[in-house]
JSON list of C-alpha atoms in Angstrom, two decimals:
[
{"chain": "O", "resi": 1, "resn": "ASN", "atom": "CA", "xyz": [22.73, -3.32, -0.04]},
{"chain": "O", "resi": 2, "resn": "ALA", "atom": "CA", "xyz": [22.80, -3.40, -3.80]},
{"chain": "O", "resi": 3, "resn": "GLY", "atom": "CA", "xyz": [19.52, -2.50, -5.40]},
{"chain": "O", "resi": 4, "resn": "VAL", "atom": "CA", "xyz": [17.96, -4.08, -8.45]},
{"chain": "O", "resi": 5, "resn": "MET", "atom": "CA", "xyz": [20.50, -4.15, -11.24]},
{"chain": "O", "resi": 6, "resn": "GLN", "atom": "CA", "xyz": [19.75, -4.11, -14.92]},
{"chain": "O", "resi": 7, "resn": "ASN", "atom": "CA", "xyz": [22.09, -4.38, -17.86]},
{"chain": "O", "resi": 8, "resn": "PRO", "atom": "CA", "xyz": [22.76, -3.12, -20.29]},
{"chain": "O", "resi": 9, "resn": "ARG", "atom": "CA", "xyz": [21.48, 0.36, -19.47]},
{"chain": "O", "resi": 10, "resn": "HIS", "atom": "CA", "xyz": [21.29, 1.18, -23.16]},
{"chain": "O", "resi": 11, "resn": "LEU", "atom": "CA", "xyz": [20.93, -1.24, -26.06]},
{"chain": "O", "resi": 12, "resn": "VAL", "atom": "CA", "xyz": [20.83, -0.48, -29.77]},
{"chain": "O", "resi": 13, "resn": "ARG", "atom": "CA", "xyz": [19.63, -3.14, -32.17]},
{"chain": "O", "resi": 14, "resn": "ARG", "atom": "CA", "xyz": [18.80, -3.22, -35.86]},
{"chain": "O", "resi": 15, "resn": "ARG", "atom": "CA", "xyz": [15.46, -4.56, -37.02]},
{"chain": "O", "resi": 16, "resn": "GLY", "atom": "CA", "xyz": [15.45, -8.35, -37.01]},
{"chain": "O", "resi": 17, "resn": "GLN", "atom": "CA", "xyz": [18.14, -8.76, -34.35]},
{"chain": "O", "resi": 18, "resn": "GLU", "atom": "CA", "xyz": [17.64, -10.21, -30.89]},
{"chain": "O", "resi": 19, "resn": "ALA", "atom": "CA", "xyz": [17.66, -8.18, -27.66]},
{"chain": "O", "resi": 20, "resn": "ARG", "atom": "CA", "xyz": [18.50, -9.72, -24.28]},
{"chain": "O", "resi": 21, "resn": "LEU", "atom": "CA", "xyz": [17.81, -7.68, -21.18]},
{"chain": "O", "resi": 22, "resn": "ARG", "atom": "CA", "xyz": [19.11, -8.83, -17.80]},
{"chain": "O", "resi": 23, "resn": "CYS", "atom": "CA", "xyz": [17.80, -8.17, -14.33]},
{"chain": "O", "resi": 24, "resn": "SER", "atom": "CA", "xyz": [19.45, -9.11, -11.05]},
{"chain": "O", "resi": 25, "resn": "PRO", "atom": "CA", "xyz": [16.95, -8.73, -8.20]},
{"chain": "O", "resi": 26, "resn": "MET", "atom": "CA", "xyz": [17.81, -7.37, -4.80]},
{"chain": "O", "resi": 27, "resn": "LYS", "atom": "CA", "xyz": [19.57, -9.84, -2.53]},
{"chain": "O", "resi": 28, "resn": "GLY", "atom": "CA", "xyz": [17.05, -12.19, -0.97]},
{"chain": "O", "resi": 29, "resn": "HIS", "atom": "CA", "xyz": [14.26, -11.35, -3.43]},
{"chain": "O", "resi": 30, "resn": "SER", "atom": "CA", "xyz": [12.68, -14.24, -5.30]},
{"chain": "O", "resi": 31, "resn": "HIS", "atom": "CA", "xyz": [10.00, -12.42, -7.30]},
{"chain": "O", "resi": 32, "resn": "VAL", "atom": "CA", "xyz": [10.68, -10.45, -10.46]},
{"chain": "O", "resi": 33, "resn": "TYR", "atom": "CA", "xyz": [8.38, -8.27, -12.57]},
{"chain": "O", "resi": 34, "resn": "TRP", "atom": "CA", "xyz": [9.04, -6.76, -15.99]},
{"chain": "O", "resi": 35, "resn": "TYR", "atom": "CA", "xyz": [7.42, -3.55, -17.21]},
{"chain": "O", "resi": 36, "resn": "ARG", "atom": "CA", "xyz": [7.65, -1.55, -20.43]},
{"chain": "O", "resi": 37, "resn": "GLN", "atom": "CA", "xyz": [7.50, 2.23, -20.59]},
{"chain": "O", "resi": 38, "resn": "LEU", "atom": "CA", "xyz": [6.96, 4.12, -23.82]},
{"chain": "O", "resi": 39, "resn": "PRO", "atom": "CA", "xyz": [8.01, 7.80, -23.99]},
{"chain": "O", "resi": 40, "resn": "GLU", "atom": "CA", "xyz": [5.69, 10.09, -22.02]},
{"chain": "O", "resi": 41, "resn": "GLU", "atom": "CA", "xyz": [3.66, 7.13, -20.72]},
{"chain": "O", "resi": 42, "resn": "GLY", "atom": "CA", "xyz": [3.30, 5.13, -17.53]},
{"chain": "O", "resi": 43, "resn": "LEU", "atom": "CA", "xyz": [4.59, 1.61, -17.04]},
{"chain": "O", "resi": 44, "resn": "LYS", "atom": "CA", "xyz": [2.79, -1.38, -18.54]},
{"chain": "O", "resi": 45, "resn": "PHE", "atom": "CA", "xyz": [3.01, -4.75, -16.79]},
{"chain": "O", "resi": 46, "resn": "MET", "atom": "CA", "xyz": [4.52, -7.50, -18.92]},
{"chain": "O", "resi": 47, "resn": "VAL", "atom": "CA", "xyz": [5.33, -10.56, -16.83]},
{"chain": "O", "resi": 48, "resn": "TYR", "atom": "CA", "xyz": [5.69, -11.81, -13.25]},
{"chain": "O", "resi": 49, "resn": "LEU", "atom": "CA", "xyz": [8.15, -14.56, -12.44]},
{"chain": "O", "resi": 50, "resn": "GLN", "atom": "CA", "xyz": [9.32, -16.51, -9.45]},
{"chain": "O", "resi": 51, "resn": "LYS", "atom": "CA", "xyz": [12.42, -18.67, -9.52]},
{"chain": "O", "resi": 52, "resn": "GLU", "atom": "CA", "xyz": [12.00, -21.15, -12.40]},
{"chain": "O", "resi": 53, "resn": "ASN", "atom": "CA", "xyz": [8.30, -20.27, -12.79]},
{"chain": "O", "resi": 54, "resn": "ILE", "atom": "CA", "xyz": [6.31, -17.85, -14.91]},
{"chain": "O", "resi": 55, "resn": "ILE", "atom": "CA", "xyz": [3.35, -16.83, -12.76]},
{"chain": "O", "resi": 56, "resn": "ASP", "atom": "CA", "xyz": [1.64, -14.34, -15.09]},
{"chain": "O", "resi": 57, "resn": "GLU", "atom": "CA", "xyz": [2.66, -13.36, -18.60]},
{"chain": "O", "resi": 58, "resn": "SER", "atom": "CA", "xyz": [-0.63, -11.72, -19.56]},
{"chain": "O", "resi": 59, "resn": "GLY", "atom": "CA", "xyz": [1.12, -8.46, -20.48]},
{"chain": "O", "resi": 60, "resn": "MET", "atom": "CA", "xyz": [3.62, -10.04, -22.83]},
{"chain": "O", "resi": 61, "resn": "PRO", "atom": "CA", "xyz": [3.08, -9.85, -26.60]},
{"chain": "O", "resi": 62, "resn": "LYS", "atom": "CA", "xyz": [2.19, -13.32, -27.86]},
{"chain": "O", "resi": 63, "resn": "GLU", "atom": "CA", "xyz": [5.09, -13.51, -30.28]},
{"chain": "O", "resi": 64, "resn": "ARG", "atom": "CA", "xyz": [8.80, -12.72, -30.14]},
{"chain": "O", "resi": 65, "resn": "PHE", "atom": "CA", "xyz": [8.87, -11.98, -26.39]},
{"chain": "O", "resi": 66, "resn": "SER", "atom": "CA", "xyz": [9.90, -14.43, -23.70]},
{"chain": "O", "resi": 67, "resn": "ALA", "atom": "CA", "xyz": [11.12, -14.23, -20.11]},
{"chain": "O", "resi": 68, "resn": "GLU", "atom": "CA", "xyz": [12.84, -16.54, -17.69]},
{"chain": "O", "resi": 69, "resn": "PHE", "atom": "CA", "xyz": [14.13, -16.48, -14.13]},
{"chain": "O", "resi": 70, "resn": "PRO", "atom": "CA", "xyz": [16.42, -19.46, -13.66]},
{"chain": "O", "resi": 71, "resn": "LYS", "atom": "CA", "xyz": [17.39, -21.00, -10.34]},
{"chain": "O", "resi": 72, "resn": "GLU", "atom": "CA", "xyz": [20.80, -19.38, -10.67]},
{"chain": "O", "resi": 73, "resn": "GLY", "atom": "CA", "xyz": [21.55, -16.11, -12.38]},
{"chain": "O", "resi": 74, "resn": "PRO", "atom": "CA", "xyz": [19.57, -13.10, -13.47]},
{"chain": "O", "resi": 75, "resn": "SER", "atom": "CA", "xyz": [16.14, -12.89, -15.00]},
{"chain": "O", "resi": 76, "resn": "ILE", "atom": "CA", "xyz": [16.25, -12.48, -18.78]},
{"chain": "O", "resi": 77, "resn": "LEU", "atom": "CA", "xyz": [13.74, -10.71, -21.01]},
{"chain": "O", "resi": 78, "resn": "ARG", "atom": "CA", "xyz": [14.34, -11.79, -24.58]},
{"chain": "O", "resi": 79, "resn": "ILE", "atom": "CA", "xyz": [12.96, -10.08, -27.66]},
{"chain": "O", "resi": 80, "resn": "GLN", "atom": "CA", "xyz": [13.47, -11.87, -30.95]},
{"chain": "O", "resi": 81, "resn": "GLN", "atom": "CA", "xyz": [13.41, -10.19, -34.37]},
{"chain": "O", "resi": 82, "resn": "VAL", "atom": "CA", "xyz": [13.04, -6.73, -32.91]},
{"chain": "O", "resi": 83, "resn": "VAL", "atom": "CA", "xyz": [10.96, -4.09, -34.68]},
{"chain": "O", "resi": 84, "resn": "ARG", "atom": "CA", "xyz": [10.97, -0.30, -34.30]},
{"chain": "O", "resi": 85, "resn": "GLY", "atom": "CA", "xyz": [7.87, -0.47, -32.12]},
{"chain": "O", "resi": 86, "resn": "ASP", "atom": "CA", "xyz": [9.86, -2.38, -29.49]},
{"chain": "O", "resi": 87, "resn": "SER", "atom": "CA", "xyz": [11.89, 0.76, -28.74]},
{"chain": "O", "resi": 88, "resn": "ALA", "atom": "CA", "xyz": [11.11, 1.62, -25.13]},
{"chain": "O", "resi": 89, "resn": "ALA", "atom": "CA", "xyz": [12.48, 1.57, -21.61]},
{"chain": "O", "resi": 90, "resn": "TYR", "atom": "CA", "xyz": [12.17, -1.84, -19.97]},
{"chain": "O", "resi": 91, "resn": "PHE", "atom": "CA", "xyz": [12.10, -1.90, -16.18]},
{"chain": "O", "resi": 92, "resn": "CYS", "atom": "CA", "xyz": [12.53, -4.80, -13.86]},
{"chain": "O", "resi": 93, "resn": "ALA", "atom": "CA", "xyz": [11.28, -4.81, -10.28]},
{"chain": "O", "resi": 94, "resn": "SER", "atom": "CA", "xyz": [11.80, -7.33, -7.50]},
{"chain": "O", "resi": 95, "resn": "SER", "atom": "CA", "xyz": [10.08, -8.16, -4.22]},
{"chain": "O", "resi": 96, "resn": "PRO", "atom": "CA", "xyz": [10.92, -10.51, -1.37]},
{"chain": "O", "resi": 97, "resn": "GLY", "atom": "CA", "xyz": [8.11, -12.98, -2.00]},
{"chain": "O", "resi": 98, "resn": "LEU", "atom": "CA", "xyz": [7.26, -13.31, 1.68]},
{"chain": "O", "resi": 99, "resn": "ALA", "atom": "CA", "xyz": [3.98, -11.46, 2.23]},
{"chain": "O", "resi": 100, "resn": "GLY", "atom": "CA", "xyz": [2.83, -12.09, -1.29]},
{"chain": "O", "resi": 101, "resn": "GLY", "atom": "CA", "xyz": [1.07, -9.99, -3.87]},
{"chain": "O", "resi": 102, "resn": "TRP", "atom": "CA", "xyz": [0.39, -6.30, -3.59]},
{"chain": "O", "resi": 103, "resn": "ARG", "atom": "CA", "xyz": [1.29, -6.24, 0.08]},
{"chain": "O", "resi": 104, "resn": "GLU", "atom": "CA", "xyz": [4.92, -6.37, -0.98]},
{"chain": "O", "resi": 105, "resn": "THR", "atom": "CA", "xyz": [6.85, -3.37, -2.13]},
{"chain": "O", "resi": 106, "resn": "GLN", "atom": "CA", "xyz": [8.31, -3.68, -5.61]},
{"chain": "O", "resi": 107, "resn": "TYR", "atom": "CA", "xyz": [11.79, -2.18, -5.97]},
{"chain": "O", "resi": 108, "resn": "PHE", "atom": "CA", "xyz": [12.62, -0.98, -9.45]},
{"chain": "O", "resi": 109, "resn": "GLY", "atom": "CA", "xyz": [15.87, -1.12, -11.32]},
{"chain": "O", "resi": 110, "resn": "PRO", "atom": "CA", "xyz": [17.21, 1.76, -13.44]},
{"chain": "O", "resi": 111, "resn": "GLY", "atom": "CA", "xyz": [15.88, 0.27, -16.65]},
{"chain": "O", "resi": 112, "resn": "THR", "atom": "CA", "xyz": [17.26, -0.70, -20.05]},
{"chain": "O", "resi": 113, "resn": "ARG", "atom": "CA", "xyz": [16.61, 1.72, -22.88]},
{"chain": "O", "resi": 114, "resn": "LEU", "atom": "CA", "xyz": [16.20, -0.22, -26.09]},
{"chain": "O", "resi": 115, "resn": "LEU", "atom": "CA", "xyz": [16.48, 1.58, -29.40]},
{"chain": "O", "resi": 116, "resn": "VAL", "atom": "CA", "xyz": [15.68, -0.31, -32.58]},
{"chain": "O", "resi": 117, "resn": "LEU", "atom": "CA", "xyz": [17.07, 1.25, -35.74]},
{"chain": "E", "resi": 1, "resn": "THR", "atom": "CA", "xyz": [-9.94, -2.84, -18.51]},
{"chain": "E", "resi": 2, "resn": "GLN", "atom": "CA", "xyz": [-8.73, -0.94, -15.48]},
{"chain": "E", "resi": 3, "resn": "LEU", "atom": "CA", "xyz": [-7.35, 2.51, -16.19]},
{"chain": "E", "resi": 4, "resn": "LEU", "atom": "CA", "xyz": [-5.81, 5.17, -14.00]},
{"chain": "E", "resi": 5, "resn": "GLU", "atom": "CA", "xyz": [-5.98, 8.71, -15.31]},
{"chain": "E", "resi": 6, "resn": "GLN", "atom": "CA", "xyz": [-3.69, 11.32, -13.82]},
{"chain": "E", "resi": 7, "resn": "SER", "atom": "CA", "xyz": [-4.14, 15.05, -14.01]},
{"chain": "E", "resi": 8, "resn": "PRO", "atom": "CA", "xyz": [-2.66, 17.36, -14.86]},
{"chain": "E", "resi": 9, "resn": "GLN", "atom": "CA", "xyz": [-0.31, 15.74, -17.36]},
{"chain": "E", "resi": 10, "resn": "PHE", "atom": "CA", "xyz": [2.21, 18.57, -17.09]},
{"chain": "E", "resi": 11, "resn": "LEU", "atom": "CA", "xyz": [2.71, 21.14, -14.36]},
{"chain": "E", "resi": 12, "resn": "SER", "atom": "CA", "xyz": [5.27, 23.92, -14.16]},
{"chain": "E", "resi": 13, "resn": "ILE", "atom": "CA", "xyz": [5.29, 26.03, -11.01]},
{"chain": "E", "resi": 14, "resn": "GLN", "atom": "CA", "xyz": [7.51, 28.41, -9.07]},
{"chain": "E", "resi": 15, "resn": "GLU", "atom": "CA", "xyz": [9.43, 27.35, -6.00]},
{"chain": "E", "resi": 16, "resn": "GLY", "atom": "CA", "xyz": [7.33, 27.81, -2.87]},
{"chain": "E", "resi": 17, "resn": "GLU", "atom": "CA", "xyz": [3.95, 27.22, -4.51]},
{"chain": "E", "resi": 18, "resn": "ASN", "atom": "CA", "xyz": [1.56, 24.43, -3.53]},
{"chain": "E", "resi": 19, "resn": "LEU", "atom": "CA", "xyz": [0.16, 21.87, -5.95]},
{"chain": "E", "resi": 20, "resn": "THR", "atom": "CA", "xyz": [-2.14, 18.87, -6.11]},
{"chain": "E", "resi": 21, "resn": "VAL", "atom": "CA", "xyz": [-1.94, 15.94, -8.50]},
{"chain": "E", "resi": 22, "resn": "TYR", "atom": "CA", "xyz": [-4.91, 13.64, -9.04]},
{"chain": "E", "resi": 23, "resn": "CYS", "atom": "CA", "xyz": [-5.22, 9.97, -9.88]},
{"chain": "E", "resi": 24, "resn": "ASN", "atom": "CA", "xyz": [-8.69, 8.76, -10.88]},
{"chain": "E", "resi": 25, "resn": "SER", "atom": "CA", "xyz": [-10.29, 5.51, -11.94]},
{"chain": "E", "resi": 26, "resn": "SER", "atom": "CA", "xyz": [-13.72, 3.94, -12.30]},
{"chain": "E", "resi": 27, "resn": "SER", "atom": "CA", "xyz": [-12.29, 0.76, -10.73]},
{"chain": "E", "resi": 28, "resn": "VAL", "atom": "CA", "xyz": [-11.73, -0.10, -7.08]},
{"chain": "E", "resi": 29, "resn": "PHE", "atom": "CA", "xyz": [-8.17, -0.89, -6.05]},
{"chain": "E", "resi": 30, "resn": "SER", "atom": "CA", "xyz": [-7.09, -2.83, -2.98]},
{"chain": "E", "resi": 31, "resn": "SER", "atom": "CA", "xyz": [-4.15, -0.46, -2.56]},
{"chain": "E", "resi": 32, "resn": "LEU", "atom": "CA", "xyz": [-2.58, 2.42, -4.38]},
{"chain": "E", "resi": 33, "resn": "GLN", "atom": "CA", "xyz": [1.01, 3.55, -4.59]},
{"chain": "E", "resi": 34, "resn": "TRP", "atom": "CA", "xyz": [2.71, 6.78, -5.60]},
{"chain": "E", "resi": 35, "resn": "TYR", "atom": "CA", "xyz": [6.13, 6.82, -7.24]},
{"chain": "E", "resi": 36, "resn": "ARG", "atom": "CA", "xyz": [8.53, 9.50, -8.38]},
{"chain": "E", "resi": 37, "resn": "GLN", "atom": "CA", "xyz": [10.69, 8.84, -11.41]},
{"chain": "E", "resi": 38, "resn": "GLU", "atom": "CA", "xyz": [13.64, 10.96, -12.48]},
{"chain": "E", "resi": 39, "resn": "PRO", "atom": "CA", "xyz": [15.04, 11.00, -16.02]},
{"chain": "E", "resi": 40, "resn": "GLY", "atom": "CA", "xyz": [17.07, 7.90, -16.82]},
{"chain": "E", "resi": 41, "resn": "GLU", "atom": "CA", "xyz": [16.06, 6.12, -13.62]},
{"chain": "E", "resi": 42, "resn": "GLY", "atom": "CA", "xyz": [13.43, 3.69, -12.40]},
{"chain": "E", "resi": 43, "resn": "PRO", "atom": "CA", "xyz": [10.43, 4.72, -10.29]},
{"chain": "E", "resi": 44, "resn": "VAL", "atom": "CA", "xyz": [11.04, 5.12, -6.57]},
{"chain": "E", "resi": 45, "resn": "LEU", "atom": "CA", "xyz": [8.19, 4.29, -4.20]},
{"chain": "E", "resi": 46, "resn": "LEU", "atom": "CA", "xyz": [6.96, 7.23, -2.11]},
{"chain": "E", "resi": 47, "resn": "VAL", "atom": "CA", "xyz": [3.95, 5.75, -0.30]},
{"chain": "E", "resi": 48, "resn": "THR", "atom": "CA", "xyz": [1.37, 2.96, -0.26]},
{"chain": "E", "resi": 49, "resn": "VAL", "atom": "CA", "xyz": [-2.21, 3.68, 0.85]},
{"chain": "E", "resi": 50, "resn": "VAL", "atom": "CA", "xyz": [-4.52, 0.80, 1.65]},
{"chain": "E", "resi": 51, "resn": "THR", "atom": "CA", "xyz": [-7.61, 1.98, 3.54]},
{"chain": "E", "resi": 52, "resn": "GLY", "atom": "CA", "xyz": [-10.35, 4.13, 1.99]},
{"chain": "E", "resi": 53, "resn": "GLY", "atom": "CA", "xyz": [-10.03, 7.69, 3.29]},
{"chain": "E", "resi": 54, "resn": "GLU", "atom": "CA", "xyz": [-6.47, 7.11, 4.47]},
{"chain": "E", "resi": 55, "resn": "VAL", "atom": "CA", "xyz": [-4.16, 10.11, 4.63]},
{"chain": "E", "resi": 56, "resn": "LYS", "atom": "CA", "xyz": [-0.39, 9.77, 4.81]},
{"chain": "E", "resi": 57, "resn": "LYS", "atom": "CA", "xyz": [2.21, 12.49, 5.14]},
{"chain": "E", "resi": 58, "resn": "LEU", "atom": "CA", "xyz": [5.80, 12.39, 4.02]},
{"chain": "E", "resi": 59, "resn": "LYS", "atom": "CA", "xyz": [7.46, 15.70, 4.95]},
{"chain": "E", "resi": 60, "resn": "ARG", "atom": "CA", "xyz": [5.87, 18.23, 2.56]},
{"chain": "E", "resi": 61, "resn": "LEU", "atom": "CA", "xyz": [3.92, 15.57, 0.65]},
{"chain": "E", "resi": 62, "resn": "THR", "atom": "CA", "xyz": [0.38, 14.55, 1.65]},
{"chain": "E", "resi": 63, "resn": "PHE", "atom": "CA", "xyz": [-1.27, 11.53, 0.07]},
{"chain": "E", "resi": 64, "resn": "GLN", "atom": "CA", "xyz": [-4.97, 10.69, 0.29]},
{"chain": "E", "resi": 65, "resn": "PHE", "atom": "CA", "xyz": [-6.85, 7.59, -0.80]},
{"chain": "E", "resi": 66, "resn": "GLY", "atom": "CA", "xyz": [-10.47, 8.19, -1.75]},
{"chain": "E", "resi": 67, "resn": "ASP", "atom": "CA", "xyz": [-13.21, 6.75, 0.47]},
{"chain": "E", "resi": 68, "resn": "ALA", "atom": "CA", "xyz": [-14.31, 4.40, -2.32]},
{"chain": "E", "resi": 69, "resn": "ARG", "atom": "CA", "xyz": [-10.69, 3.44, -3.13]},
{"chain": "E", "resi": 70, "resn": "LYS", "atom": "CA", "xyz": [-11.09, 4.59, -6.73]},
{"chain": "E", "resi": 71, "resn": "ASP", "atom": "CA", "xyz": [-9.03, 7.75, -6.59]},
{"chain": "E", "resi": 72, "resn": "SER", "atom": "CA", "xyz": [-6.11, 9.38, -4.85]},
{"chain": "E", "resi": 73, "resn": "SER", "atom": "CA", "xyz": [-4.39, 12.72, -4.59]},
{"chain": "E", "resi": 74, "resn": "LEU", "atom": "CA", "xyz": [-0.90, 13.95, -3.88]},
{"chain": "E", "resi": 75, "resn": "HIS", "atom": "CA", "xyz": [-0.48, 17.43, -2.44]},
{"chain": "E", "resi": 76, "resn": "ILE", "atom": "CA", "xyz": [2.92, 19.10, -2.24]},
{"chain": "E", "resi": 77, "resn": "THR", "atom": "CA", "xyz": [3.35, 22.11, 0.03]},
{"chain": "E", "resi": 78, "resn": "ALA", "atom": "CA", "xyz": [6.00, 24.74, -0.74]},
{"chain": "E", "resi": 79, "resn": "ALA", "atom": "CA", "xyz": [7.40, 22.91, -3.75]},
{"chain": "E", "resi": 80, "resn": "GLN", "atom": "CA", "xyz": [11.16, 22.88, -4.24]},
{"chain": "E", "resi": 81, "resn": "PRO", "atom": "CA", "xyz": [13.25, 22.28, -7.37]},
{"chain": "E", "resi": 82, "resn": "GLY", "atom": "CA", "xyz": [14.20, 18.87, -5.94]},
{"chain": "E", "resi": 83, "resn": "ASP", "atom": "CA", "xyz": [10.54, 17.83, -6.30]},
{"chain": "E", "resi": 84, "resn": "THR", "atom": "CA", "xyz": [10.88, 17.97, -10.09]},
{"chain": "E", "resi": 85, "resn": "GLY", "atom": "CA", "xyz": [10.12, 14.62, -11.72]},
{"chain": "E", "resi": 86, "resn": "LEU", "atom": "CA", "xyz": [7.49, 12.30, -13.12]},
{"chain": "E", "resi": 87, "resn": "TYR", "atom": "CA", "xyz": [4.89, 11.30, -10.53]},
{"chain": "E", "resi": 88, "resn": "LEU", "atom": "CA", "xyz": [3.14, 7.99, -11.13]},
{"chain": "E", "resi": 89, "resn": "CYS", "atom": "CA", "xyz": [0.26, 6.40, -9.29]},
{"chain": "E", "resi": 90, "resn": "ALA", "atom": "CA", "xyz": [-0.21, 2.64, -9.44]},
{"chain": "E", "resi": 91, "resn": "GLY", "atom": "CA", "xyz": [-3.23, 0.63, -8.33]},
{"chain": "E", "resi": 92, "resn": "ALA", "atom": "CA", "xyz": [-3.03, -2.98, -7.17]},
{"chain": "E", "resi": 93, "resn": "SER", "atom": "CA", "xyz": [-5.05, -5.11, -9.58]},
{"chain": "E", "resi": 94, "resn": "GLY", "atom": "CA", "xyz": [-5.76, -8.61, -8.38]},
{"chain": "E", "resi": 95, "resn": "THR", "atom": "CA", "xyz": [-3.17, -10.40, -6.32]},
{"chain": "E", "resi": 96, "resn": "TYR", "atom": "CA", "xyz": [0.08, -8.82, -7.42]},
{"chain": "E", "resi": 97, "resn": "LYS", "atom": "CA", "xyz": [-0.27, -6.82, -10.63]},
{"chain": "E", "resi": 98, "resn": "TYR", "atom": "CA", "xyz": [-0.04, -3.05, -10.60]},
{"chain": "E", "resi": 99, "resn": "ILE", "atom": "CA", "xyz": [-1.79, -0.79, -13.10]},
{"chain": "E", "resi": 100, "resn": "PHE", "atom": "CA", "xyz": [0.17, 2.41, -13.59]},
{"chain": "E", "resi": 101, "resn": "GLY", "atom": "CA", "xyz": [-1.31, 5.80, -14.27]},
{"chain": "E", "resi": 102, "resn": "THR", "atom": "CA", "xyz": [-0.43, 8.02, -17.18]},
{"chain": "E", "resi": 103, "resn": "GLY", "atom": "CA", "xyz": [1.89, 10.18, -15.07]},
{"chain": "E", "resi": 104, "resn": "THR", "atom": "CA", "xyz": [2.21, 13.84, -14.12]},
{"chain": "E", "resi": 105, "resn": "ARG", "atom": "CA", "xyz": [5.39, 15.58, -15.14]},
{"chain": "E", "resi": 106, "resn": "LEU", "atom": "CA", "xyz": [6.24, 18.27, -12.57]},
{"chain": "E", "resi": 107, "resn": "LYS", "atom": "CA", "xyz": [8.80, 21.01, -13.01]},
{"chain": "E", "resi": 108, "resn": "VAL", "atom": "CA", "xyz": [9.57, 23.35, -10.13]},
{"chain": "E", "resi": 109, "resn": "LEU", "atom": "CA", "xyz": [11.40, 26.50, -11.13]},
{"chain": "E", "resi": 110, "resn": "ALA", "atom": "CA", "xyz": [13.87, 28.16, -8.76]}
]
């Protein structure tokens, strides 16, 4: 069973460019979560998506950040006009979407390390 | 704002020693999870505790959820170098959101 896959694993962007981070959930999982981790810190919730729906984006910065989880294909976290402060590790997690909520285990991907020069 | 504070932040011990890591909050959580994260990887779930006072054991690791469901501890007996990593606690906030703690970075020396 393939786990949660994220690509790229490392991404370097210059200030002002766009960053696109991809997440393929585990097979059969329909719920996706994105988290951001700054060096030496815990993970911060960004957004929770189900197929074609954003359920909660309360952790997303109001500008430049967007996320989608289309009917087909991976979930995408998009950061426009990146700034140095966006440098971090971005983790995606998925869950089956059967039991619902915190009763479900979230399985994490290996993360994408974004470096903004 | 719900916060989870972990202590200690850093811990370096010799192989064979015992240790306890704490996760504290002023908020009540419906469940609490412990993860271990290794460099360059995502967190891996170790355990979920749900009931106040609950104790769960995973080989040499013992997890306890406080009676009031505001705190938790992780005790490792006879630590081994393979236990080295970042230990994170995460509390369920609301229906599906998890609040992560600040992390404890453990290094076990051979």
